[in-house]
């Protein structure tokens, strides 16, 4: 019987080429793929939203977001992903679907999205301008501040977008979760939209 050895590869392995892209000079946009994370979607069952919220509070020591925003805990990021839904982003295996299943038993349905989504970090002086080409979300800092989140679409592709902590130079950081099957297509769309500002494509990083 033939034996098969499967190598785990990112959907962006072919498309992501580190270095510079587009206009020369100081790059206005920086792109990095974030890898090696656990991602679990938690969806409250009918009539169980309150119970799910209490379970999340007990697990993470902080209230899960009930509006479009994110909440950082000591070892995870809780991301609003729709009414009575959240995504738990973490690393190190502490908040896998196996670990969370007993926490939400009877109150919520869980879905492991760790290998079903691609996470892209977008930053730089022109990041907001570039994203405005692809999204109808108002990304002005007075409206979309640090921690703001949205379940939206870009180039007809469903995404979860949230603003992370600013870089040390004060530039905004936007995090983008996209389904793996659409990641390569959206990556090329982002590159095309950012080309006029110059792009720096960094090596893939692990989730912080």
JSON list of C-alpha atoms in Angstrom, two decimals:
[
{"chain": "A", "resi": 1, "resn": "UNK", "atom": "CA", "xyz": [0.00, 0.00, 0.00]},
{"chain": "A", "resi": 2, "resn": "UNK", "atom": "CA", "xyz": [1.36, 3.40, -0.96]},
{"chain": "A", "resi": 3, "resn": "UNK", "atom": "CA", "xyz": [2.15, 5.80, 1.86]},
{"chain": "A", "resi": 4, "resn": "UNK", "atom": "CA", "xyz": [1.43, 9.47, 1.55]},
{"chain": "A", "resi": 5, "resn": "UNK", "atom": "CA", "xyz": [3.05, 12.32, 3.43]},
{"chain": "A", "resi": 6, "resn": "UNK", "atom": "CA", "xyz": [1.09, 15.56, 3.41]},
{"chain": "A", "resi": 7, "resn": "UNK", "atom": "CA", "xyz": [2.96, 18.84, 3.75]},
{"chain": "A", "resi": 8, "resn": "UNK", "atom": "CA", "xyz": [0.99, 21.71, 5.26]},
{"chain": "A", "resi": 9, "resn": "UNK", "atom": "CA", "xyz": [1.33, 24.75, 3.04]},
{"chain": "A", "resi": 10, "resn": "UNK", "atom": "CA", "xyz": [-0.16, 28.20, 3.14]},
{"chain": "A", "resi": 11, "resn": "UNK", "atom": "CA", "xyz": [-2.62, 29.11, 0.36]},
{"chain": "A", "resi": 12, "resn": "UNK", "atom": "CA", "xyz": [-0.31, 32.08, -0.27]},
{"chain": "A", "resi": 13, "resn": "UNK", "atom": "CA", "xyz": [2.86, 30.01, -0.78]},
{"chain": "A", "resi": 14, "resn": "UNK", "atom": "CA", "xyz": [2.91, 30.65, -4.52]},
{"chain": "A", "resi": 15, "resn": "UNK", "atom": "CA", "xyz": [1.70, 34.23, -4.44]},
{"chain": "A", "resi": 16, "resn": "UNK", "atom": "CA", "xyz": [3.66, 35.70, -1.54]},
{"chain": "A", "resi": 17, "resn": "UNK", "atom": "CA", "xyz": [7.07, 36.84, -2.73]},
{"chain": "A", "resi": 18, "resn": "UNK", "atom": "CA", "xyz": [9.00, 38.88, -0.19]},
{"chain": "A", "resi": 19, "resn": "UNK", "atom": "CA", "xyz": [10.55, 42.17, -1.25]},
{"chain": "A", "resi": 20, "resn": "UNK", "atom": "CA", "xyz": [9.31, 45.29, -2.97]},
{"chain": "A", "resi": 21, "resn": "UNK", "atom": "CA", "xyz": [6.42, 45.64, -5.37]},
{"chain": "A", "resi": 22, "resn": "UNK", "atom": "CA", "xyz": [4.97, 48.50, -7.39]},
{"chain": "A", "resi": 23, "resn": "UNK", "atom": "CA", "xyz": [6.19, 52.09, -7.19]},
{"chain": "A", "resi": 24, "resn": "UNK", "atom": "CA", "xyz": [9.78, 52.59, -6.15]},
{"chain": "A", "resi": 25, "resn": "UNK", "atom": "CA", "xyz": [10.91, 54.65, -3.17]},
{"chain": "A", "resi": 26, "resn": "UNK", "atom": "CA", "xyz": [9.48, 54.64, 0.33]},
{"chain": "A", "resi": 27, "resn": "UNK", "atom": "CA", "xyz": [6.72, 52.05, 0.41]},
{"chain": "A", "resi": 28, "resn": "UNK", "atom": "CA", "xyz": [3.31, 53.26, 1.51]},
{"chain": "A", "resi": 29, "resn": "UNK", "atom": "CA", "xyz": [1.92, 49.80, 2.28]},
{"chain": "A", "resi": 30, "resn": "UNK", "atom": "CA", "xyz": [3.38, 46.83, 4.16]},
{"chain": "A", "resi": 31, "resn": "UNK", "atom": "CA", "xyz": [1.94, 43.33, 3.81]},
{"chain": "A", "resi": 32, "resn": "UNK", "atom": "CA", "xyz": [2.66, 40.28, 5.94]},
{"chain": "A", "resi": 33, "resn": "UNK", "atom": "CA", "xyz": [0.94, 36.93, 6.26]},
{"chain": "A", "resi": 34, "resn": "UNK", "atom": "CA", "xyz": [0.41, 35.79, 9.85]},
{"chain": "A", "resi": 35, "resn": "UNK", "atom": "CA", "xyz": [0.65, 32.03, 10.37]},
{"chain": "A", "resi": 36, "resn": "UNK", "atom": "CA", "xyz": [0.57, 29.33, 13.06]},
{"chain": "A", "resi": 37, "resn": "UNK", "atom": "CA", "xyz": [-2.58, 30.33, 14.90]},
{"chain": "A", "resi": 38, "resn": "UNK", "atom": "CA", "xyz": [-5.61, 28.64, 16.37]},
{"chain": "A", "resi": 39, "resn": "UNK", "atom": "CA", "xyz": [-8.93, 30.09, 15.23]},
{"chain": "A", "resi": 40, "resn": "UNK", "atom": "CA", "xyz": [-12.28, 28.89, 16.55]},
{"chain": "A", "resi": 41, "resn": "UNK", "atom": "CA", "xyz": [-15.66, 30.31, 15.61]},
{"chain": "A", "resi": 42, "resn": "UNK", "atom": "CA", "xyz": [-18.18, 30.34, 18.45]},
{"chain": "A", "resi": 43, "resn": "UNK", "atom": "CA", "xyz": [-21.84, 30.65, 17.45]},
{"chain": "A", "resi": 44, "resn": "UNK", "atom": "CA", "xyz": [-24.47, 30.92, 20.18]},
{"chain": "A", "resi": 45, "resn": "UNK", "atom": "CA", "xyz": [-27.38, 28.55, 19.76]},
{"chain": "A", "resi": 46, "resn": "UNK", "atom": "CA", "xyz": [-30.92, 29.85, 19.56]},
{"chain": "A", "resi": 47, "resn": "UNK", "atom": "CA", "xyz": [-31.88, 31.42, 22.86]},
{"chain": "A", "resi": 48, "resn": "UNK", "atom": "CA", "xyz": [-28.44, 30.73, 24.35]},
{"chain": "A", "resi": 49, "resn": "UNK", "atom": "CA", "xyz": [-26.67, 34.06, 23.71]},
{"chain": "A", "resi": 50, "resn": "UNK", "atom": "CA", "xyz": [-26.62, 34.99, 27.39]},
{"chain": "A", "resi": 51, "resn": "UNK", "atom": "CA", "xyz": [-25.32, 31.58, 28.41]},
{"chain": "A", "resi": 52, "resn": "UNK", "atom": "CA", "xyz": [-22.63, 31.76, 25.73]},
{"chain": "A", "resi": 53, "resn": "UNK", "atom": "CA", "xyz": [-21.58, 35.21, 26.93]},
{"chain": "A", "resi": 54, "resn": "UNK", "atom": "CA", "xyz": [-21.28, 33.99, 30.51]},
{"chain": "A", "resi": 55, "resn": "UNK", "atom": "CA", "xyz": [-19.21, 31.00, 29.41]},
{"chain": "A", "resi": 56, "resn": "UNK", "atom": "CA", "xyz": [-16.86, 33.27, 27.48]},
{"chain": "A", "resi": 57, "resn": "UNK", "atom": "CA", "xyz": [-16.54, 35.61, 30.47]},
{"chain": "A", "resi": 58, "resn": "UNK", "atom": "CA", "xyz": [-15.64, 32.68, 32.72]},
{"chain": "A", "resi": 59, "resn": "UNK", "atom": "CA", "xyz": [-13.11, 31.31, 30.24]},
{"chain": "A", "resi": 60, "resn": "UNK", "atom": "CA", "xyz": [-11.32, 34.50, 29.25]},
{"chain": "A", "resi": 61, "resn": "UNK", "atom": "CA", "xyz": [-11.91, 36.72, 32.26]},
{"chain": "A", "resi": 62, "resn": "UNK", "atom": "CA", "xyz": [-13.40, 39.45, 30.09]},
{"chain": "A", "resi": 63, "resn": "UNK", "atom": "CA", "xyz": [-16.69, 40.04, 28.30]},
{"chain": "A", "resi": 64, "resn": "UNK", "atom": "CA", "xyz": [-16.77, 38.92, 24.69]},
{"chain": "A", "resi": 65, "resn": "UNK", "atom": "CA", "xyz": [-17.57, 41.72, 22.21]},
{"chain": "A", "resi": 66, "resn": "UNK", "atom": "CA", "xyz": [-21.27, 42.15, 21.47]},
{"chain": "A", "resi": 67, "resn": "UNK", "atom": "CA", "xyz": [-20.70, 44.87, 18.88]},
{"chain": "A", "resi": 68, "resn": "UNK", "atom": "CA", "xyz": [-18.26, 45.06, 15.93]},
{"chain": "A", "resi": 69, "resn": "UNK", "atom": "CA", "xyz": [-14.96, 45.22, 17.82]},
{"chain": "A", "resi": 70, "resn": "UNK", "atom": "CA", "xyz": [-12.18, 43.05, 19.23]},
{"chain": "A", "resi": 71, "resn": "UNK", "atom": "CA", "xyz": [-11.11, 42.39, 22.80]},
{"chain": "A", "resi": 72, "resn": "UNK", "atom": "CA", "xyz": [-7.60, 41.28, 23.78]},
{"chain": "A", "resi": 73, "resn": "UNK", "atom": "CA", "xyz": [-7.09, 38.89, 26.66]},
{"chain": "A", "resi": 74, "resn": "UNK", "atom": "CA", "xyz": [-3.82, 37.67, 28.13]},
{"chain": "A", "resi": 75, "resn": "UNK", "atom": "CA", "xyz": [-3.53, 34.90, 25.55]},
{"chain": "A", "resi": 76, "resn": "UNK", "atom": "CA", "xyz": [-6.21, 35.41, 22.90]},
{"chain": "A", "resi": 77, "resn": "UNK", "atom": "CA", "xyz": [-8.06, 37.94, 20.78]},
{"chain": "A", "resi": 78, "resn": "UNK", "atom": "CA", "xyz": [-11.86, 37.78, 20.75]},
{"chain": "A", "resi": 79, "resn": "UNK", "atom": "CA", "xyz": [-13.22, 39.09, 17.46]},
{"chain": "A", "resi": 80, "resn": "UNK", "atom": "CA", "xyz": [-16.88, 39.95, 16.84]},
{"chain": "A", "resi": 81, "resn": "UNK", "atom": "CA", "xyz": [-17.98, 38.15, 13.67]},
{"chain": "A", "resi": 82, "resn": "UNK", "atom": "CA", "xyz": [-21.74, 38.69, 13.64]},
{"chain": "A", "resi": 83, "resn": "UNK", "atom": "CA", "xyz": [-24.71, 38.79, 16.01]},
{"chain": "A", "resi": 84, "resn": "UNK", "atom": "CA", "xyz": [-24.07, 36.31, 18.85]},
{"chain": "A", "resi": 85, "resn": "UNK", "atom": "CA", "xyz": [-20.89, 35.10, 17.14]},
{"chain": "A", "resi": 86, "resn": "UNK", "atom": "CA", "xyz": [-17.20, 35.54, 17.82]},
{"chain": "A", "resi": 87, "resn": "UNK", "atom": "CA", "xyz": [-13.84, 34.26, 16.66]},
{"chain": "A", "resi": 88, "resn": "UNK", "atom": "CA", "xyz": [-11.20, 33.20, 19.17]},
{"chain": "A", "resi": 89, "resn": "UNK", "atom": "CA", "xyz": [-7.70, 33.84, 17.79]},
{"chain": "A", "resi": 90, "resn": "UNK", "atom": "CA", "xyz": [-4.81, 32.43, 19.79]},
{"chain": "A", "resi": 91, "resn": "UNK", "atom": "CA", "xyz": [-1.56, 30.48, 19.65]},
{"chain": "A", "resi": 92, "resn": "UNK", "atom": "CA", "xyz": [0.14, 27.75, 21.61]},
{"chain": "A", "resi": 93, "resn": "UNK", "atom": "CA", "xyz": [-2.76, 25.31, 21.66]},
{"chain": "A", "resi": 94, "resn": "UNK", "atom": "CA", "xyz": [-4.50, 26.68, 24.75]},
{"chain": "A", "resi": 95, "resn": "UNK", "atom": "CA", "xyz": [-7.73, 27.67, 23.00]},
{"chain": "A", "resi": 96, "resn": "UNK", "atom": "CA", "xyz": [-8.15, 24.96, 20.39]},
{"chain": "A", "resi": 97, "resn": "UNK", "atom": "CA", "xyz": [-11.61, 23.66, 19.53]},
{"chain": "A", "resi": 98, "resn": "UNK", "atom": "CA", "xyz": [-10.91, 20.65, 21.76]},
{"chain": "A", "resi": 99, "resn": "UNK", "atom": "CA", "xyz": [-10.09, 22.93, 24.68]},
{"chain": "A", "resi": 100, "resn": "UNK", "atom": "CA", "xyz": [-13.12, 25.19, 24.13]},
{"chain": "A", "resi": 101, "resn": "UNK", "atom": "CA", "xyz": [-15.71, 22.47, 23.50]},
{"chain": "A", "resi": 102, "resn": "UNK", "atom": "CA", "xyz": [-16.35, 21.76, 27.22]},
{"chain": "A", "resi": 103, "resn": "UNK", "atom": "CA", "xyz": [-16.57, 25.51, 27.92]},
{"chain": "A", "resi": 104, "resn": "UNK", "atom": "CA", "xyz": [-19.43, 26.10, 25.49]},
{"chain": "A", "resi": 105, "resn": "UNK", "atom": "CA", "xyz": [-21.14, 22.71, 25.65]},
{"chain": "A", "resi": 106, "resn": "UNK", "atom": "CA", "xyz": [-24.90, 23.18, 25.35]},
{"chain": "A", "resi": 107, "resn": "UNK", "atom": "CA", "xyz": [-24.72, 26.91, 24.66]},
{"chain": "A", "resi": 108, "resn": "UNK", "atom": "CA", "xyz": [-22.81, 27.35, 21.39]},
{"chain": "A", "resi": 109, "resn": "UNK", "atom": "CA", "xyz": [-21.69, 25.52, 18.27]},
{"chain": "A", "resi": 110, "resn": "UNK", "atom": "CA", "xyz": [-17.98, 25.60, 17.49]},
{"chain": "A", "resi": 111, "resn": "UNK", "atom": "CA", "xyz": [-16.13, 25.46, 14.19]},
{"chain": "A", "resi": 112, "resn": "UNK", "atom": "CA", "xyz": [-12.36, 25.09, 13.80]},
{"chain": "A", "resi": 113, "resn": "UNK", "atom": "CA", "xyz": [-11.22, 27.70, 11.28]},
{"chain": "A", "resi": 114, "resn": "UNK", "atom": "CA", "xyz": [-7.47, 27.41, 11.92]},
{"chain": "A", "resi": 115, "resn": "UNK", "atom": "CA", "xyz": [-6.66, 26.10, 8.44]},
{"chain": "A", "resi": 116, "resn": "UNK", "atom": "CA", "xyz": [-9.74, 27.49, 6.70]},
{"chain": "A", "resi": 117, "resn": "UNK", "atom": "CA", "xyz": [-8.73, 31.15, 6.93]},
{"chain": "A", "resi": 118, "resn": "UNK", "atom": "CA", "xyz": [-5.69, 33.20, 5.95]},
{"chain": "A", "resi": 119, "resn": "UNK", "atom": "CA", "xyz": [-4.65, 36.15, 8.11]},
{"chain": "A", "resi": 120, "resn": "UNK", "atom": "CA", "xyz": [-3.01, 39.15, 6.44]},
{"chain": "A", "resi": 121, "resn": "UNK", "atom": "CA", "xyz": [-1.57, 42.15, 8.27]},
{"chain": "A", "resi": 122, "resn": "UNK", "atom": "CA", "xyz": [-1.72, 45.45, 6.36]},
{"chain": "A", "resi": 123, "resn": "UNK", "atom": "CA", "xyz": [-0.03, 48.61, 7.56]},
{"chain": "A", "resi": 124, "resn": "UNK", "atom": "CA", "xyz": [1.75, 51.72, 6.33]},
{"chain": "A", "resi": 125, "resn": "UNK", "atom": "CA", "xyz": [0.99, 55.34, 5.56]},
{"chain": "A", "resi": 126, "resn": "UNK", "atom": "CA", "xyz": [-1.21, 54.42, 2.58]},
{"chain": "A", "resi": 127, "resn": "UNK", "atom": "CA", "xyz": [-2.83, 51.30, 4.04]},
{"chain": "A", "resi": 128, "resn": "UNK", "atom": "CA", "xyz": [-6.12, 53.05, 4.79]},
{"chain": "A", "resi": 129, "resn": "UNK", "atom": "CA", "xyz": [-6.22, 54.69, 1.36]},
{"chain": "A", "resi": 130, "resn": "UNK", "atom": "CA", "xyz": [-5.56, 51.39, -0.36]},
{"chain": "A", "resi": 131, "resn": "UNK", "atom": "CA", "xyz": [-8.23, 49.55, 1.64]},
{"chain": "A", "resi": 132, "resn": "UNK", "atom": "CA", "xyz": [-10.75, 52.25, 0.79]},
{"chain": "A", "resi": 133, "resn": "UNK", "atom": "CA", "xyz": [-10.50, 51.10, -2.83]},
{"chain": "A", "resi": 134, "resn": "UNK", "atom": "CA", "xyz": [-11.67, 47.63, -1.86]},
{"chain": "A", "resi": 135, "resn": "UNK", "atom": "CA", "xyz": [-14.14, 48.20, 0.96]},
{"chain": "A", "resi": 136, "resn": "UNK", "atom": "CA", "xyz": [-17.17, 50.37, 1.65]},
{"chain": "A", "resi": 137, "resn": "UNK", "atom": "CA", "xyz": [-16.28, 50.52, 5.36]},
{"chain": "A", "resi": 138, "resn": "UNK", "atom": "CA", "xyz": [-15.43, 53.99, 6.69]},
{"chain": "A", "resi": 139, "resn": "UNK", "atom": "CA", "xyz": [-11.87, 53.52, 7.92]},
{"chain": "A", "resi": 140, "resn": "UNK", "atom": "CA", "xyz": [-11.29, 57.06, 9.18]},
{"chain": "A", "resi": 141, "resn": "UNK", "atom": "CA", "xyz": [-9.51, 56.84, 12.55]},
{"chain": "A", "resi": 142, "resn": "UNK", "atom": "CA", "xyz": [-12.34, 58.76, 14.25]},
{"chain": "A", "resi": 143, "resn": "UNK", "atom": "CA", "xyz": [-14.76, 56.04, 13.15]},
{"chain": "A", "resi": 144, "resn": "UNK", "atom": "CA", "xyz": [-12.64, 52.90, 12.85]},
{"chain": "A", "resi": 145, "resn": "UNK", "atom": "CA", "xyz": [-10.30, 53.17, 15.80]},
{"chain": "A", "resi": 146, "resn": "UNK", "atom": "CA", "xyz": [-8.02, 50.59, 17.38]},
{"chain": "A", "resi": 147, "resn": "UNK", "atom": "CA", "xyz": [-10.10, 47.51, 18.19]},
{"chain": "A", "resi": 148, "resn": "UNK", "atom": "CA", "xyz": [-12.88, 48.24, 15.69]},
{"chain": "A", "resi": 149, "resn": "UNK", "atom": "CA", "xyz": [-14.01, 45.25, 13.61]},
{"chain": "A", "resi": 150, "resn": "UNK", "atom": "CA", "xyz": [-16.28, 44.51, 10.68]},
{"chain": "A", "resi": 151, "resn": "UNK", "atom": "CA", "xyz": [-17.66, 41.47, 8.89]},
{"chain": "A", "resi": 152, "resn": "UNK", "atom": "CA", "xyz": [-17.65, 42.83, 5.36]},
{"chain": "A", "resi": 153, "resn": "UNK", "atom": "CA", "xyz": [-16.54, 42.11, 1.82]},
{"chain": "A", "resi": 154, "resn": "UNK", "atom": "CA", "xyz": [-13.62, 43.13, -0.35]},
{"chain": "A", "resi": 155, "resn": "UNK", "atom": "CA", "xyz": [-13.68, 42.61, -4.09]},
{"chain": "A", "resi": 156, "resn": "UNK", "atom": "CA", "xyz": [-16.82, 40.48, -3.63]},
{"chain": "A", "resi": 157, "resn": "UNK", "atom": "CA", "xyz": [-15.00, 38.30, -1.08]},
{"chain": "A", "resi": 158, "resn": "UNK", "atom": "CA", "xyz": [-16.25, 37.88, 2.49]},
{"chain": "A", "resi": 159, "resn": "UNK", "atom": "CA", "xyz": [-13.68, 38.97, 5.07]},
{"chain": "A", "resi": 160, "resn": "UNK", "atom": "CA", "xyz": [-13.33, 39.84, 8.72]},
{"chain": "A", "resi": 161, "resn": "UNK", "atom": "CA", "xyz": [-11.45, 43.10, 9.16]},
{"chain": "A", "resi": 162, "resn": "UNK", "atom": "CA", "xyz": [-10.23, 44.66, 12.37]},
{"chain": "A", "resi": 163, "resn": "UNK", "atom": "CA", "xyz": [-7.81, 47.34, 13.42]},
{"chain": "A", "resi": 164, "resn": "UNK", "atom": "CA", "xyz": [-4.96, 46.15, 15.61]},
{"chain": "A", "resi": 165, "resn": "UNK", "atom": "CA", "xyz": [-2.61, 48.13, 17.79]},
{"chain": "A", "resi": 166, "resn": "UNK", "atom": "CA", "xyz": [-0.68, 50.83, 15.92]},
{"chain": "A", "resi": 167, "resn": "UNK", "atom": "CA", "xyz": [2.91, 50.20, 14.89]},
{"chain": "A", "resi": 168, "resn": "UNK", "atom": "CA", "xyz": [5.68, 51.79, 16.92]},
{"chain": "A", "resi": 169, "resn": "UNK", "atom": "CA", "xyz": [5.90, 54.51, 14.28]},
{"chain": "A", "resi": 170, "resn": "UNK", "atom": "CA", "xyz": [2.21, 55.35, 14.82]},
{"chain": "A", "resi": 171, "resn": "UNK", "atom": "CA", "xyz": [0.95, 53.84, 11.56]},
{"chain": "A", "resi": 172, "resn": "UNK", "atom": "CA", "xyz": [-2.35, 51.97, 11.71]},
{"chain": "A", "resi": 173, "resn": "UNK", "atom": "CA", "xyz": [-2.41, 48.18, 11.43]},
{"chain": "A", "resi": 174, "resn": "UNK", "atom": "CA", "xyz": [-5.35, 46.39, 9.80]},
{"chain": "A", "resi": 175, "resn": "UNK", "atom": "CA", "xyz": [-5.86, 42.64, 10.13]},
{"chain": "A", "resi": 176, "resn": "UNK", "atom": "CA", "xyz": [-7.73, 40.76, 7.44]},
{"chain": "A", "resi": 177, "resn": "UNK", "atom": "CA", "xyz": [-9.14, 37.23, 7.71]},
{"chain": "A", "resi": 178, "resn": "UNK", "atom": "CA", "xyz": [-10.22, 35.65, 4.43]},
{"chain": "A", "resi": 179, "resn": "UNK", "atom": "CA", "xyz": [-11.30, 32.13, 3.53]},
{"chain": "A", "resi": 180, "resn": "UNK", "atom": "CA", "xyz": [-8.33, 30.12, 2.28]},
{"chain": "A", "resi": 181, "resn": "UNK", "atom": "CA", "xyz": [-9.91, 29.33, -1.09]},
{"chain": "A", "resi": 182, "resn": "UNK", "atom": "CA", "xyz": [-10.15, 33.05, -1.92]},
{"chain": "A", "resi": 183, "resn": "UNK", "atom": "CA", "xyz": [-6.88, 34.17, -0.31]},
{"chain": "A", "resi": 184, "resn": "UNK", "atom": "CA", "xyz": [-4.62, 34.07, -3.37]},
{"chain": "A", "resi": 185, "resn": "UNK", "atom": "CA", "xyz": [-7.11, 35.97, -5.53]},
{"chain": "A", "resi": 186, "resn": "UNK", "atom": "CA", "xyz": [-7.63, 38.65, -2.89]},
{"chain": "A", "resi": 187, "resn": "UNK", "atom": "CA", "xyz": [-3.86, 38.89, -2.31]},
{"chain": "A", "resi": 188, "resn": "UNK", "atom": "CA", "xyz": [-3.31, 39.79, -5.97]},
{"chain": "A", "resi": 189, "resn": "UNK", "atom": "CA", "xyz": [-6.16, 42.30, -5.80]},
{"chain": "A", "resi": 190, "resn": "UNK", "atom": "CA", "xyz": [-4.55, 43.94, -2.77]},
{"chain": "A", "resi": 191, "resn": "UNK", "atom": "CA", "xyz": [-1.18, 44.09, -4.54]},
{"chain": "A", "resi": 192, "resn": "UNK", "atom": "CA", "xyz": [-2.76, 45.70, -7.61]},
{"chain": "A", "resi": 193, "resn": "UNK", "atom": "CA", "xyz": [-4.56, 48.24, -5.43]},
{"chain": "A", "resi": 194, "resn": "UNK", "atom": "CA", "xyz": [-1.40, 49.07, -3.48]},
{"chain": "A", "resi": 195, "resn": "UNK", "atom": "CA", "xyz": [1.06, 49.15, -6.39]},
{"chain": "A", "resi": 196, "resn": "UNK", "atom": "CA", "xyz": [0.84, 52.91, -6.94]},
{"chain": "A", "resi": 197, "resn": "UNK", "atom": "CA", "xyz": [1.95, 53.53, -3.34]},
{"chain": "A", "resi": 198, "resn": "UNK", "atom": "CA", "xyz": [4.79, 51.00, -3.30]},
{"chain": "A", "resi": 199, "resn": "UNK", "atom": "CA", "xyz": [4.57, 47.80, -1.29]},
{"chain": "A", "resi": 200, "resn": "UNK", "atom": "CA", "xyz": [6.91, 46.02, 1.09]},
{"chain": "A", "resi": 201, "resn": "UNK", "atom": "CA", "xyz": [6.09, 42.32, 1.41]},
{"chain": "A", "resi": 202, "resn": "UNK", "atom": "CA", "xyz": [7.55, 40.86, 4.58]},
{"chain": "A", "resi": 203, "resn": "UNK", "atom": "CA", "xyz": [8.35, 37.30, 5.61]},
{"chain": "A", "resi": 204, "resn": "UNK", "atom": "CA", "xyz": [5.48, 35.40, 7.18]},
{"chain": "A", "resi": 205, "resn": "UNK", "atom": "CA", "xyz": [5.21, 35.81, 10.94]},
{"chain": "A", "resi": 206, "resn": "UNK", "atom": "CA", "xyz": [3.58, 33.86, 13.73]},
{"chain": "A", "resi": 207, "resn": "UNK", "atom": "CA", "xyz": [0.60, 35.41, 15.47]},
{"chain": "A", "resi": 208, "resn": "UNK", "atom": "CA", "xyz": [1.70, 37.61, 18.39]}
]
